[in-house]
Tab-separated table of C-alpha atoms in Angstrom:
chain	number	residue	atom	x	y	z
A	1	MET	CA	115.045	153.131	67.624
A	2	SER	CA	117.824	154.257	65.285
A	3	LEU	CA	119.432	152.449	62.347
A	4	GLN	CA	122.797	152.647	60.601
A	5	VAL	CA	123.479	150.663	57.422
A	6	GLU	CA	126.941	149.593	56.305
A	7	LYS	CA	127.301	147.859	52.960
A	8	LEU	CA	129.814	145.022	52.940
A	9	GLU	CA	131.437	142.971	50.184
A	10	LYS	CA	129.612	140.264	48.213
A	11	ASN	CA	126.150	141.797	48.612
A	12	MET	CA	126.200	141.661	52.390
A	13	ALA	CA	125.215	144.486	54.749
A	14	LYS	CA	125.516	145.198	58.460
A	15	LEU	CA	122.617	146.893	60.195
A	16	THR	CA	123.494	148.579	63.491
A	17	ILE	CA	120.262	148.928	65.445
A	18	GLU	CA	119.968	150.978	68.592
A	19	ALA	CA	117.091	150.914	71.072
A	20	SER	CA	116.956	153.712	73.641
A	21	ALA	CA	117.953	153.213	77.272
A	22	GLU	CA	114.306	153.677	78.178
A	23	GLU	CA	113.194	150.917	75.747
A	24	PHE	CA	115.833	148.611	77.167
A	25	GLU	CA	114.773	149.343	80.749
A	26	ASN	CA	111.132	148.601	79.838
A	27	ALA	CA	112.203	145.263	78.318
A	28	VAL	CA	114.195	144.358	81.455
A	29	GLN	CA	111.216	145.236	83.665
A	30	LYS	CA	108.919	143.039	81.535
A	31	ALA	CA	111.445	140.196	81.783
A	32	TYR	CA	111.481	140.580	85.578
A	33	LEU	CA	107.667	140.546	85.826
A	34	LYS	CA	107.522	137.459	83.643
A	35	ALA	CA	110.210	135.563	85.583
A	36	LYS	CA	109.640	136.604	89.209
A	37	ASN	CA	107.047	133.933	89.965
A	38	ARG	CA	109.653	131.266	89.252
A	39	ILE	CA	112.304	132.732	91.589
A	40	ASN	CA	112.699	131.745	95.255
A	41	LEU	CA	114.545	134.232	97.485
A	42	PRO	CA	115.067	133.712	101.244
A	43	GLY	CA	112.812	135.977	103.304
A	44	PHE	CA	110.292	136.570	100.509
A	45	ARG	CA	107.251	134.633	99.416
A	46	LYS	CA	107.549	133.089	95.959
A	47	GLY	CA	106.915	135.748	93.324
A	48	LYS	CA	107.184	138.655	95.799
A	49	ALA	CA	110.944	139.294	95.705
A	50	PRO	CA	111.776	142.844	94.508
A	51	ARG	CA	113.737	143.153	91.302
A	52	ALA	CA	116.577	144.960	93.098
A	53	MET	CA	117.002	142.070	95.541
A	54	ILE	CA	117.019	139.491	92.739
A	55	GLU	CA	119.618	141.509	90.798
A	56	LYS	CA	121.725	141.847	93.957
A	57	MET	CA	121.567	138.090	94.522
A	58	TYR	CA	122.062	136.884	90.926
A	59	GLY	CA	123.785	139.832	89.279
A	60	LYS	CA	122.682	143.015	87.537
A	61	GLY	CA	122.305	141.247	84.200
A	62	VAL	CA	120.079	138.422	85.385
A	63	PHE	CA	117.210	139.578	83.139
A	64	TYR	CA	119.297	140.925	80.255
A	65	GLU	CA	119.116	137.814	78.051
A	66	ASP	CA	115.327	137.599	78.247
A	67	ALA	CA	115.053	141.352	77.690
A	68	ALA	CA	117.316	141.154	74.620
A	69	ASN	CA	115.402	138.175	73.207
A	70	ALA	CA	112.180	140.156	73.490
A	71	LEU	CA	113.609	143.447	72.224
A	72	ILE	CA	115.640	142.233	69.232
A	73	PRO	CA	112.773	140.903	67.021
A	74	GLU	CA	110.701	144.034	67.577
A	75	ALA	CA	113.600	146.416	66.903
A	76	TYR	CA	114.773	144.362	63.893
A	77	ASN	CA	111.310	144.415	62.287
A	78	LYS	CA	111.143	148.199	62.733
A	79	ALA	CA	114.594	148.471	61.149
A	80	LEU	CA	113.395	146.435	58.149
A	81	GLU	CA	110.546	148.887	57.603
A	82	GLU	CA	112.977	151.793	57.700
A	83	CYS	CA	115.753	150.135	55.688
A	84	GLU	CA	115.715	150.667	51.915
A	85	LEU	CA	117.712	147.515	51.176
A	86	GLU	CA	115.963	144.358	49.930
A	87	ILE	CA	117.100	141.747	52.442
A	88	VAL	CA	117.117	138.103	51.304
A	89	SER	CA	118.408	136.150	54.314
A	90	GLN	CA	117.850	135.609	57.987
A	91	PRO	CA	119.962	138.003	60.107
A	92	GLU	CA	123.080	136.995	61.993
A	93	ILE	CA	122.669	138.868	65.280
A	94	SER	CA	125.442	140.149	67.552
A	95	VAL	CA	124.830	142.247	70.692
A	96	THR	CA	127.418	145.022	70.981
A	97	GLN	CA	126.116	146.994	73.982
A	98	ILE	CA	123.876	145.817	76.786
A	99	GLU	CA	124.178	147.869	79.976
A	100	ALA	CA	121.832	149.539	82.445
A	101	GLY	CA	121.154	153.196	81.704
A	102	LYS	CA	122.599	152.986	78.177
A	103	PRO	CA	121.063	152.328	74.771
A	104	PHE	CA	120.797	148.673	73.746
A	105	ILE	CA	122.813	148.152	70.549
A	106	PHE	CA	123.028	145.095	68.313
A	107	THR	CA	124.091	144.372	64.751
A	108	ALA	CA	122.349	142.235	62.139
A	109	GLU	CA	124.459	140.954	59.261
A	110	VAL	CA	122.251	140.185	56.270
A	111	ALA	CA	122.402	139.295	52.593
A	112	VAL	CA	121.113	141.891	50.155
A	113	LYS	CA	119.348	141.057	46.910
A	114	PRO	CA	122.036	141.156	44.205
A	115	GLU	CA	121.942	143.574	41.306
A	116	VAL	CA	121.764	141.771	37.959
A	117	THR	CA	123.514	143.071	34.866
A	118	LEU	CA	121.734	141.520	31.911
A	119	GLY	CA	123.624	140.437	28.855
A	120	GLU	CA	121.934	139.389	25.625
A	121	TYR	CA	118.516	137.961	26.433
A	122	LYS	CA	116.549	138.445	23.220
A	123	GLY	CA	117.386	136.368	20.187
A	124	VAL	CA	119.743	133.926	21.891
A	125	GLU	CA	120.424	130.784	19.879
A	126	VAL	CA	119.345	127.345	21.093
A	127	PRO	CA	119.317	123.925	19.379
A	128	LYS	CA	116.228	123.190	17.288
A	129	LYS	CA	114.420	119.981	18.155
A	130	GLU	CA	112.583	118.136	15.405
A	131	ILE	CA	109.241	116.704	16.477
A	132	GLU	CA	108.077	113.461	14.898
A	133	VAL	CA	105.621	110.802	16.006
A	134	THR	CA	106.467	107.399	14.561
A	135	ASP	CA	104.157	104.490	13.812
A	136	GLU	CA	106.122	102.450	16.378
A	137	GLU	CA	105.340	104.991	19.117
A	138	VAL	CA	101.641	104.911	18.266
A	139	GLN	CA	101.653	101.114	18.301
A	140	ALA	CA	103.462	101.107	21.653
A	141	GLU	CA	100.605	103.175	23.133
A	142	VAL	CA	98.064	100.761	21.683
A	143	ASP	CA	100.006	97.843	23.164
A	144	LYS	CA	100.052	99.523	26.593
A	145	GLU	CA	96.264	99.720	26.469
A	146	ARG	CA	96.079	96.085	25.327
A	147	GLU	CA	98.276	95.187	28.309
A	148	LYS	CA	95.895	97.000	30.675
A	149	ASN	CA	92.970	95.058	29.252
A	150	SER	CA	94.676	91.677	29.208
A	151	ARG	CA	93.505	88.596	31.110
A	152	THR	CA	95.365	85.597	32.442
A	153	ILE	CA	94.385	82.059	31.568
A	154	ASP	CA	95.521	78.774	33.097
A	155	VAL	CA	97.785	76.470	31.114
A	156	ASP	CA	98.066	72.783	32.083
A	157	ASP	CA	99.044	71.030	28.842
A	158	ARG	CA	102.635	72.178	28.441
A	159	ALA	CA	105.836	73.034	30.294
A	160	VAL	CA	106.959	76.505	31.448
A	161	GLU	CA	107.900	78.944	28.682
A	162	ASN	CA	109.503	82.377	28.737
A	163	GLY	CA	106.913	85.039	29.573
A	164	ASP	CA	104.705	82.693	31.613
A	165	ILE	CA	103.346	83.655	35.011
A	166	ILE	CA	103.945	80.771	37.409
A	167	LYS	CA	103.280	79.934	41.044
A	168	LEU	CA	106.282	78.284	42.577
A	169	ASP	CA	107.422	76.583	45.790
A	170	PHE	CA	111.135	76.946	46.478
A	171	ASP	CA	113.505	76.123	49.324
A	172	GLY	CA	117.069	77.395	49.042
A	173	SER	CA	120.235	76.320	50.833
A	174	VAL	CA	123.970	77.035	50.780
A	175	ASP	CA	126.168	73.998	51.475
A	176	GLY	CA	123.013	72.202	52.607
A	177	VAL	CA	122.120	74.879	55.183
A	178	PRO	CA	118.847	76.853	54.666
A	179	PHE	CA	119.112	80.654	54.815
A	180	ASP	CA	116.712	83.451	55.747
A	181	GLY	CA	114.346	84.428	52.951
A	182	GLY	CA	115.240	81.353	50.901
A	183	LYS	CA	111.877	79.590	51.231
A	184	SER	CA	108.415	80.396	49.916
A	185	GLU	CA	105.229	78.704	48.756
A	186	ASN	CA	103.078	79.664	45.780
A	187	TYR	CA	105.390	82.558	44.951
A	188	GLU	CA	104.219	84.336	41.783
A	189	LEU	CA	107.002	84.842	39.266
A	190	VAL	CA	107.062	86.106	35.675
A	191	ILE	CA	109.611	84.049	33.747
A	192	GLY	CA	112.065	86.356	32.021
A	193	SER	CA	111.365	89.330	34.310
A	194	GLY	CA	114.860	89.145	35.822
A	195	SER	CA	113.454	89.599	39.325
A	196	PHE	CA	115.351	86.577	40.710
A	197	ILE	CA	119.061	85.745	40.893
A	198	PRO	CA	120.645	85.560	37.396
A	199	GLY	CA	120.114	82.087	35.915
A	200	PHE	CA	117.258	81.130	38.248
A	201	GLU	CA	114.372	81.809	35.872
A	202	ASP	CA	116.149	80.308	32.845
A	203	GLN	CA	116.394	76.916	34.593
A	204	LEU	CA	112.628	76.848	35.178
A	205	VAL	CA	111.907	76.964	31.439
A	206	GLY	CA	110.778	73.449	30.462
A	207	ALA	CA	109.575	72.502	33.957
A	208	LYS	CA	106.149	70.871	34.181
A	209	ILE	CA	103.438	71.381	36.782
A	210	GLY	CA	104.093	69.261	39.885
A	211	GLU	CA	107.626	68.366	38.811
A	212	ASP	CA	110.425	68.656	41.397
A	213	LEU	CA	113.700	70.122	40.178
A	214	ASP	CA	116.889	71.629	41.547
A	215	VAL	CA	117.951	75.089	40.417
A	216	ASN	CA	121.650	75.862	40.882
A	217	VAL	CA	122.721	79.501	41.051
A	218	THR	CA	125.504	81.684	42.401
A	219	PHE	CA	124.660	84.844	44.280
A	220	PRO	CA	126.220	87.999	42.759
A	221	GLU	CA	129.326	89.371	44.466
A	222	ASP	CA	127.460	92.613	45.225
A	223	TYR	CA	124.371	90.855	46.636
A	224	HIS	CA	122.744	92.924	49.416
A	225	ALA	CA	122.964	90.075	51.954
A	226	LYS	CA	126.730	89.988	52.568
A	227	ASP	CA	126.659	86.454	54.043
A	228	LEU	CA	125.320	85.131	50.700
A	229	ALA	CA	127.334	87.303	48.274
A	230	GLY	CA	129.319	85.199	45.806
A	231	LYS	CA	128.110	81.856	47.226
A	232	ALA	CA	126.643	78.918	45.308
A	233	ALA	CA	123.111	77.910	46.276
A	234	VAL	CA	120.646	75.165	45.435
A	235	PHE	CA	116.907	75.812	45.290
A	236	LYS	CA	114.544	72.840	45.423
A	237	CYS	CA	111.618	73.976	43.293
A	238	LYS	CA	108.157	72.836	42.245
A	239	VAL	CA	105.871	74.611	39.772
A	240	ASN	CA	102.256	74.637	40.979
A	241	GLU	CA	100.547	76.743	38.303
A	242	ILE	CA	101.266	78.116	34.848
A	243	LYS	CA	99.355	81.091	33.502
A	244	VAL	CA	99.734	83.159	30.358
A	245	LYS	CA	98.656	86.697	29.682
A	246	GLU	CA	96.192	86.957	26.807
A	247	LEU	CA	96.020	90.362	25.135
A	248	PRO	CA	92.952	91.476	23.155
A	249	GLU	CA	93.299	91.849	19.409
A	250	ALA	CA	93.963	95.389	18.211
A	251	ASP	CA	90.868	95.866	16.075
A	252	ASP	CA	87.806	98.093	15.776
A	253	GLU	CA	86.037	96.274	18.603
A	254	PHE	CA	89.013	96.893	20.912
A	255	ALA	CA	89.046	100.599	19.937
A	256	GLN	CA	85.344	100.884	20.803
A	257	GLU	CA	85.928	99.318	24.227
A	258	VAL	CA	88.848	101.537	25.291
A	259	SER	CA	87.989	104.853	23.583
A	260	ASP	CA	85.212	107.006	22.135
A	261	PHE	CA	86.154	105.990	18.604
A	262	ASP	CA	84.464	103.441	16.353
A	263	THR	CA	87.524	102.320	14.425
A	264	LEU	CA	91.102	101.375	15.275
A	265	GLU	CA	92.274	103.856	12.634
A	266	ASP	CA	90.503	106.786	14.344
A	267	TYR	CA	91.755	105.617	17.753
A	268	LYS	CA	95.327	105.567	16.469
A	269	ALA	CA	94.870	109.018	14.911
A	270	ASP	CA	93.821	110.358	18.309
A	271	ILE	CA	96.840	108.718	19.952
A	272	ARG	CA	99.107	110.292	17.318
A	273	LYS	CA	97.564	113.714	17.949
A	274	LYS	CA	98.047	113.434	21.736
A	275	LEU	CA	101.635	112.227	21.322
A	276	GLN	CA	102.303	115.175	19.007
A	277	GLU	CA	100.869	117.621	21.559
A	278	ARG	CA	102.878	116.037	24.382
A	279	LYS	CA	106.101	116.192	22.371
A	280	GLU	CA	105.416	119.832	21.501
A	281	ARG	CA	104.966	120.664	25.205
A	282	GLU	CA	108.158	118.793	26.063
A	283	ALA	CA	110.039	120.565	23.267
A	284	ARG	CA	108.720	123.929	24.489
A	285	ASN	CA	109.887	123.142	28.026
A	286	GLU	CA	113.306	122.066	26.774
A	287	LYS	CA	113.573	125.250	24.718
A	288	GLN	CA	112.592	127.374	27.731
A	289	ASN	CA	115.207	125.673	29.908
A	290	ALA	CA	117.897	126.120	27.240
A	291	VAL	CA	117.028	129.801	26.732
A	292	VAL	CA	116.987	130.595	30.450
A	293	GLU	CA	120.308	128.792	30.913
A	294	LYS	CA	121.777	130.859	28.092
A	295	ILE	CA	120.599	134.241	29.384
A	296	VAL	CA	121.807	133.355	32.896
A	297	GLU	CA	125.239	132.626	31.380
A	298	ASN	CA	125.120	136.030	29.680
A	299	ALA	CA	124.202	137.884	32.885
A	300	GLU	CA	126.460	139.042	35.717
A	301	MET	CA	125.577	138.866	39.422
A	302	GLU	CA	127.175	137.952	42.735
A	303	ILE	CA	125.093	135.667	44.936
A	304	PRO	CA	125.694	136.069	48.700
A	305	GLU	CA	126.292	132.785	50.514
A	306	PRO	CA	123.464	133.249	53.084
A	307	MET	CA	121.009	133.498	50.182
A	308	VAL	CA	122.156	130.096	48.915
A	309	GLU	CA	121.974	128.638	52.433
A	310	GLY	CA	118.420	129.936	52.788
A	311	GLN	CA	117.383	128.349	49.487
A	312	ILE	CA	118.926	125.033	50.539
A	313	ARG	CA	116.993	125.173	53.821
A	314	ASN	CA	113.746	125.765	51.942
A	315	MET	CA	114.458	122.845	49.610
A	316	ILE	CA	115.239	120.512	52.521
A	317	GLU	CA	112.067	121.581	54.342
A	318	ASP	CA	110.052	120.922	51.180
A	319	PHE	CA	111.715	117.522	50.756
A	320	SER	CA	111.014	116.716	54.415
A	321	ARG	CA	107.308	117.516	53.968
A	322	ARG	CA	107.141	115.205	50.964
A	323	MET	CA	108.827	112.432	52.933
A	324	GLN	CA	106.366	112.910	55.804
A	325	SER	CA	103.458	112.632	53.366
A	326	GLN	CA	104.852	109.193	52.487
A	327	GLY	CA	105.143	108.238	56.147
A	328	LEU	CA	108.915	108.700	56.440
A	329	THR	CA	110.894	110.936	58.775
A	330	MET	CA	114.151	112.500	57.636
A	331	GLU	CA	115.995	110.326	60.172
A	332	GLN	CA	114.532	107.206	58.531
A	333	TYR	CA	115.387	108.518	55.071
A	334	PHE	CA	118.993	109.133	56.126
A	335	GLN	CA	119.162	105.651	57.644
A	336	PHE	CA	117.823	103.943	54.493
A	337	THR	CA	119.981	105.890	52.034
A	338	GLY	CA	123.199	106.400	53.989
A	339	MET	CA	122.763	110.143	53.428
A	340	ASP	CA	123.185	112.756	56.163
A	341	ALA	CA	122.228	116.421	56.513
A	342	GLU	CA	125.597	117.772	55.339
A	343	LYS	CA	125.717	115.476	52.294
A	344	MET	CA	122.176	116.506	51.388
A	345	LYS	CA	123.081	120.191	51.643
A	346	GLU	CA	126.059	119.755	49.327
A	347	GLN	CA	123.986	117.688	46.921
A	348	MET	CA	121.304	120.399	46.772
A	349	ARG	CA	123.694	123.337	46.501
A	350	PRO	CA	124.014	123.414	42.658
A	351	GLU	CA	120.234	123.275	42.202
A	352	ALA	CA	119.726	125.943	44.902
A	353	LEU	CA	122.184	128.276	43.153
A	354	LYS	CA	120.554	127.600	39.785
A	355	ARG	CA	117.083	128.451	41.123
A	356	ILE	CA	118.323	131.721	42.603
A	357	GLU	CA	120.159	132.753	39.420
A	358	ASN	CA	117.181	131.868	37.201
A	359	SER	CA	114.771	133.818	39.395
A	360	LEU	CA	116.988	136.910	39.638
A	361	VAL	CA	117.678	137.048	35.910
A	362	LEU	CA	114.029	136.563	34.937
A	363	GLU	CA	112.977	139.252	37.430
A	364	ALA	CA	115.537	141.548	35.787
A	365	VAL	CA	114.105	140.729	32.340
A	366	ALA	CA	110.569	141.470	33.576
A	367	LYS	CA	111.782	144.810	34.938
A	368	ALA	CA	113.689	145.667	31.749
A	369	GLU	CA	110.626	144.861	29.632
A	370	ASN	CA	108.228	146.695	31.986
A	371	ILE	CA	106.187	143.532	32.529
A	372	GLU	CA	103.490	144.262	35.066
A	373	ILE	CA	100.743	141.905	36.197
A	374	SER	CA	97.281	143.372	36.715
A	375	GLU	CA	94.783	142.420	39.406
A	376	GLU	CA	92.587	140.983	36.633
A	377	GLN	CA	95.383	138.607	35.598
A	378	VAL	CA	95.767	137.469	39.208
A	379	ASP	CA	91.997	136.868	39.385
A	380	GLU	CA	92.185	134.817	36.184
A	381	GLU	CA	94.952	132.697	37.725
A	382	ILE	CA	92.904	132.211	40.895
A	383	ALA	CA	89.939	131.102	38.749
A	384	LYS	CA	92.154	128.475	37.078
A	385	MET	CA	93.334	127.281	40.487
A	386	ALA	CA	89.740	127.099	41.740
A	387	GLU	CA	88.800	124.955	38.753
A	388	ALA	CA	91.789	122.659	39.334
A	389	TYR	CA	90.980	122.291	43.056
A	390	LYS	CA	87.219	122.105	42.348
A	391	MET	CA	86.548	125.021	44.683
A	392	GLU	CA	84.368	128.097	44.455
A	393	VAL	CA	86.375	131.076	43.184
A	394	ASP	CA	85.182	133.432	45.935
A	395	LYS	CA	86.023	130.859	48.611
A	396	LEU	CA	89.552	130.455	47.251
A	397	LYS	CA	89.983	134.231	47.019
A	398	GLY	CA	89.089	134.453	50.701
A	399	LEU	CA	91.986	132.137	51.523
A	400	ILE	CA	94.525	134.201	49.577
A	401	GLY	CA	95.987	137.213	51.389
A	402	GLU	CA	97.924	140.204	50.093
A	403	TYR	CA	101.272	138.448	50.480
A	404	GLU	CA	100.060	135.493	48.412
A	405	ARG	CA	98.632	137.818	45.735
A	406	ASP	CA	101.963	139.678	45.535
A	407	GLN	CA	103.781	136.357	45.207
A	408	MET	CA	101.391	135.321	42.426
A	409	LYS	CA	102.116	138.591	40.609
A	410	LYS	CA	105.826	137.928	40.886
A	411	ASP	CA	105.441	134.338	39.609
A	412	LEU	CA	103.224	135.435	36.708
A	413	ALA	CA	105.715	138.177	35.767
A	414	ILE	CA	108.542	135.633	35.749
A	415	GLN	CA	106.501	133.280	33.547
A	416	ALA	CA	105.748	136.167	31.184
A	417	ALA	CA	109.486	136.878	31.031
A	418	VAL	CA	110.165	133.208	30.256
A	419	ASP	CA	107.628	133.292	27.414
A	420	LEU	CA	109.105	136.526	26.060
A	421	VAL	CA	112.705	135.301	25.881
A	422	THR	CA	111.606	131.874	24.576
A	423	ASP	CA	109.548	133.356	21.746
A	424	ALA	CA	112.414	135.685	20.846
A	425	ALA	CA	115.020	132.903	20.776
A	426	LYS	CA	116.435	131.542	17.514
A	427	GLU	CA	116.418	127.796	16.947
A	428	VAL	CA	119.425	126.626	14.944
């Protein structure tokens, strides 16, 4: 096998790969042996027809396609080992010579990892974010916990009020004609939630249990059921139950029930501390994103289109796996959303390009700063993963091969680069 490399514009390259005439002949012979049992030829038992007779009947190149399909991956992989370029896309293959007694020649057009010229990456300026936890935010967290620990109680001595939870019978009609989905019994509704047609819940305020009343509404013009959009409707309603949500008092006893603290004051102090830590993490993430965006702007590189296409494919495959985990196929997702494959590709393109640029620039920073990840650091990361997955460290190590360890080194180096440029940035 021989290889010639031609560099093209926009970080593309053409590999011309040549397999010897002998290698090609061996591939054709293997294709014949694999296919002969499927070929019927007059005068010969099935599978016993000589190759020469089959080629005479069907043409000299009858086995060429199968031979090429078998030979190309093997020859291409050998070329990759020999090639000094860092290839970042699937090859676009073209056969340029396929003939008996001659070398088999094909080309593979590929994208090459772009060179990055770094601009300023240390000391870039990003907006400073002030971190403050307010009393209102602390109280909101307390109220969320009160909501979780609330109970509902029946009310039978008054009419419906805003905020009540009611059970309701309703039967809707347009011009006296019932419509699909317009009838239900003992439907649970929170008054003021806005989950029904505008105006519906407001007219139930003041209704008493067992009382019949008509609720008049008009469906919105953009209502999802086109046959009802913009039409006036009447719902015959009856309230069957009224319930209210009772929240526990925010006091020391409540704090003892929902936390490890004896007093409400200590419980709130812990909430404040956790909110502060969360806001600091969020601010750190925002700062990291702003810094990386800045140093990418300062850098120069030319991203080959096949590299972007490959990233988009990976993102779509990842999205598809997540959909499948929720019981949806991509076809169903497209049907529900009105999206299609081409629209999704275009929608993902900016994010795909951003991911590539970020990765390339941070790799360049790691290289410029001589950031190297040791085996011990990889082992530490594996130990953290084992703890998160509740697995034995040695068992997890056994599942991680050399490729995965190399990828972990690359990811850890990129994170170290992120930390370096973030710590060096100036907040103004």
